Amino acid sequence: MIRLLIIGPPGSGKGTQAEQLARHFGIPAVSTGEIFRSNVSEETELGNQAASYLDGGDFVPDHLTNALVRDRLVDSDLQEGFLLDGYPRTAPQVQELDTMLASQGFALDAVIELHAPDAVLEQRMRRRAADQGRSDDTVDVFRRRLDLYHRETHEVVSVYAGRGILVSVDGSGEPGDITGAAITAVEKFLRGRLSGH
Ligand code: ADP
C-alpha cells in the first residue's frame, strides 16, 4: 500500500512517468489535468467551467479542483493506494489534501519532484504540440504555465521537502531511464524510512 504524488513543470514528462510509476507500484494514477481535459471534451458542467482556464494556461479555481479530488479520493479503487499527478499545485491545495487524507486516516508516503531546465521543457512542449495538439501547448500558454509553476508550485515542493518526504528526480533524459531512476529513488527512500534513516 503506497500513496505517492508526482510534481513537475509542464513538459517534465509528469504524465508519462505517473503512468509508468503507477504500473510499477500497482496503484491507480489520478491526473487532475486529464480529468479536466476529458470533462472539457465531453462538455460536462465541470468541463464547461474549467475550459477557459485550461486554454489560457491558468489554474482551475481551487474550489472546483478540490471538489473533484475530494470526490475521487473516496472511490474504492484508491483505498489501497494511489499516485496523484498534478494535484496539489498551490499551497491551499496542500492544506485541502492534508485534510482529505487525514479524514481517511491516510498520509502521503513520498512526493516525487521531476525537474528539468526550462529550455528542455520548452523544446518538449513544441514536439508535443506537433504530435498531440493539446490546446494549451502554444508557446505563450506554455510560458504562462511554466511561470505559474515557478511562482506557485515551487512552494508546494518546499512544503514537502520540509516534511522530509521529497524525492527529487532529474527529468531531462530519456523516458525509460527516468522511470528507472525514479523507481530506484522512491524505493531507496521508502527503505530508508522503514529502517529509520
Ligand atoms: P501541465 O503539468 O502540463 O500543466 P496537466 O495535465 O497537469 O499539465 O494540467 C493541465 C491543466 O489542468 C493546467 O494548466 C490547469 O489548467 C488544470 N489543472 C490541473 N491540475 C490542477 C490543479 N491541481 N489545480 C488547478 N488547475 C489544475
XYZ file of C-alpha atoms and ligand atoms in Angstrom:
224
model
C 0.000 0.000 0.000
C 1.618 3.220 -1.109
C 0.437 6.791 -1.578
C 2.504 8.924 -3.879
C 2.366 12.287 -5.524
C 4.252 13.479 -8.573
C 5.048 17.131 -9.209
C 6.794 18.656 -12.177
C 6.661 21.608 -14.551
C 4.804 21.405 -17.873
C 6.898 19.348 -20.268
C 8.665 17.454 -17.482
C 7.026 14.198 -18.556
C 4.986 14.077 -15.360
C 2.006 12.347 -17.001
C 4.154 9.721 -18.730
C 6.141 8.990 -15.595
C 2.966 8.889 -13.495
C 1.614 6.094 -15.684
C 4.830 4.076 -15.537
C 5.259 4.502 -11.788
C 1.625 3.648 -11.126
C 2.045 0.457 -13.138
C 5.239 -0.452 -11.293
C 3.736 0.102 -7.836
C 0.380 -1.432 -8.798
C -1.673 1.639 -7.917
C -4.022 3.839 -9.958
C -2.722 7.199 -11.230
C -5.068 10.146 -10.791
C -4.301 13.082 -13.095
C -6.335 16.215 -12.433
C -5.236 17.642 -15.805
C -6.521 14.541 -17.610
C -9.806 14.542 -15.704
C -10.288 18.189 -16.644
C -9.397 17.545 -20.297
C -11.834 14.638 -20.624
C -14.583 16.717 -18.991
C -13.869 19.539 -21.436
C -14.089 17.224 -24.435
C -17.292 15.617 -23.106
C -18.700 19.087 -22.418
C -19.802 18.224 -18.882
C -20.736 21.011 -16.483
C -17.310 20.758 -14.846
C -15.660 20.774 -18.267
C -17.533 23.886 -19.312
C -16.482 25.619 -16.106
C -12.849 24.575 -16.483
C -12.306 25.025 -20.239
C -11.278 28.673 -20.311
C -8.720 28.155 -17.545
C -7.143 25.207 -19.307
C -6.984 27.008 -22.626
C -5.378 30.053 -21.011
C -2.846 28.018 -19.027
C -4.329 29.191 -15.728
C -5.116 27.084 -12.712
C -8.698 25.957 -12.442
C -10.099 27.648 -9.296
C -9.347 25.769 -6.087
C -12.982 25.150 -5.183
C -13.562 23.183 -8.412
C -10.273 21.308 -8.243
C -10.566 20.460 -4.557
C -14.123 19.188 -5.020
C -13.019 16.994 -7.904
C -10.211 15.423 -5.885
C -12.355 15.074 -2.768
C -14.901 13.041 -4.750
C -12.268 10.933 -6.463
C -10.247 10.031 -3.360
C -13.114 8.152 -1.737
C -13.544 5.817 -4.730
C -12.999 2.192 -3.837
C -10.114 1.689 -6.295
C -7.989 4.216 -4.374
C -8.330 2.749 -0.902
C -5.217 0.591 -1.279
C -3.023 3.374 -2.621
C -2.696 5.880 -5.460
C -0.406 8.232 -7.306
C -1.655 11.783 -7.620
C -0.465 13.627 -10.728
C -0.898 17.395 -10.888
C -2.543 17.941 -7.520
C -1.827 19.751 -5.246
C -0.139 22.611 -7.064
C -0.965 25.538 -4.763
C -0.352 25.933 -1.025
C -4.102 25.985 -0.213
C -4.493 22.734 -2.182
C -1.803 21.168 0.023
C -3.864 22.012 3.085
C -7.009 20.639 1.464
C -5.284 17.412 0.590
C -3.934 17.110 4.143
C -7.474 17.426 5.467
C -8.922 14.954 2.957
C -6.261 12.347 3.680
C -6.423 12.826 7.456
C -10.178 12.220 7.381
C -9.481 8.854 5.772
C -6.606 8.099 8.141
C -4.115 8.305 5.262
C -0.868 10.197 4.665
C 1.483 10.539 1.708
C 4.497 8.239 1.688
C 6.620 10.183 -0.779
C 6.457 13.102 -3.204
C 8.393 12.807 -6.447
C 9.634 16.052 -7.972
C 10.632 15.805 -11.636
C 12.905 18.655 -12.625
C 14.455 19.745 -15.928
C 15.871 23.003 -17.322
C 13.316 25.388 -18.847
C 14.936 25.089 -22.301
C 14.416 21.302 -22.286
C 10.805 21.749 -21.180
C 10.044 24.200 -23.975
C 11.629 22.004 -26.608
C 9.477 19.052 -25.495
C 6.343 21.157 -25.482
C 6.985 22.131 -29.114
C 7.291 18.461 -30.052
C 4.127 17.549 -28.113
C 2.227 20.399 -29.774
C 3.074 18.890 -33.159
C 2.168 15.330 -32.044
C -0.890 15.756 -29.838
C -2.259 19.231 -30.493
C -3.213 19.992 -26.890
C -4.985 23.353 -26.784
C -2.646 24.591 -24.033
C 0.550 23.700 -25.910
C 1.248 27.001 -27.602
C 4.413 28.917 -26.786
C 2.592 31.720 -24.971
C 0.350 29.461 -22.928
C 3.225 27.129 -22.172
C 5.313 30.027 -20.825
C 2.395 31.082 -18.687
C 2.071 27.557 -17.255
C 5.814 27.419 -16.617
C 5.755 30.807 -14.933
C 2.841 29.720 -12.738
C 4.738 26.565 -11.855
C 7.771 28.520 -10.728
C 5.660 31.002 -8.779
C 3.082 28.748 -7.134
C 4.095 25.149 -7.256
C 7.595 25.780 -6.010
C 6.042 26.436 -2.621
C 4.315 23.067 -2.731
C 7.682 21.406 -3.333
C 9.175 23.300 -0.366
C 6.402 22.175 1.956
C 7.016 18.516 1.178
C 10.781 18.993 1.374
C 10.235 20.445 4.848
C 8.300 17.324 5.810
C 11.195 15.181 4.657
C 9.212 13.235 2.055
C 10.510 14.841 -1.160
C 12.329 12.657 -3.689
C 13.879 14.744 -6.496
C 14.454 13.091 -9.865
C 16.245 14.501 -12.910
C 13.629 14.508 -15.681
C 15.854 15.643 -18.520
C 16.884 12.285 -20.038
C 15.032 9.532 -21.895
C 11.627 8.442 -20.512
C 12.666 4.849 -19.735
C 15.813 5.951 -17.900
C 13.847 8.499 -15.892
C 11.305 5.852 -14.865
C 14.134 3.585 -13.719
C 15.794 6.382 -11.763
C 12.500 7.405 -10.168
C 11.673 3.841 -9.092
C 15.149 3.390 -7.626
C 14.964 6.711 -5.781
C 11.487 6.085 -4.349
C 12.301 2.536 -3.246
C 15.535 3.691 -1.629
C 13.659 6.455 0.159
C 10.974 4.059 1.426
C 13.570 1.552 2.632
C 15.361 4.369 4.457
C 12.156 5.376 6.181
C 11.412 1.824 7.253
C 14.841 1.432 8.786
C 14.543 4.840 10.444
C 17.234 6.716 8.483
P 0.777 20.525 -17.120
O 1.552 19.935 -15.992
O 1.473 20.439 -18.431
O 0.243 21.897 -16.798
P -1.633 18.983 -16.508
O -2.267 17.952 -17.350
O -1.123 18.566 -15.174
O -0.479 19.594 -17.402
O -2.647 20.203 -16.286
C -3.278 20.834 -17.351
C -4.169 21.972 -16.856
O -5.207 21.451 -16.000
C -3.483 23.040 -16.012
O -2.820 24.003 -16.789
C -4.671 23.615 -15.236
O -5.444 24.475 -16.035
C -5.503 22.379 -14.952
N -5.135 21.752 -13.651
C -4.622 20.508 -13.469
N -4.388 20.251 -12.170
C -4.741 21.385 -11.497
C -4.724 21.774 -10.133
N -4.277 20.955 -9.157
N -5.172 22.999 -9.816
C -5.635 23.843 -10.743
N -5.671 23.556 -12.058
C -5.234 22.340 -12.444
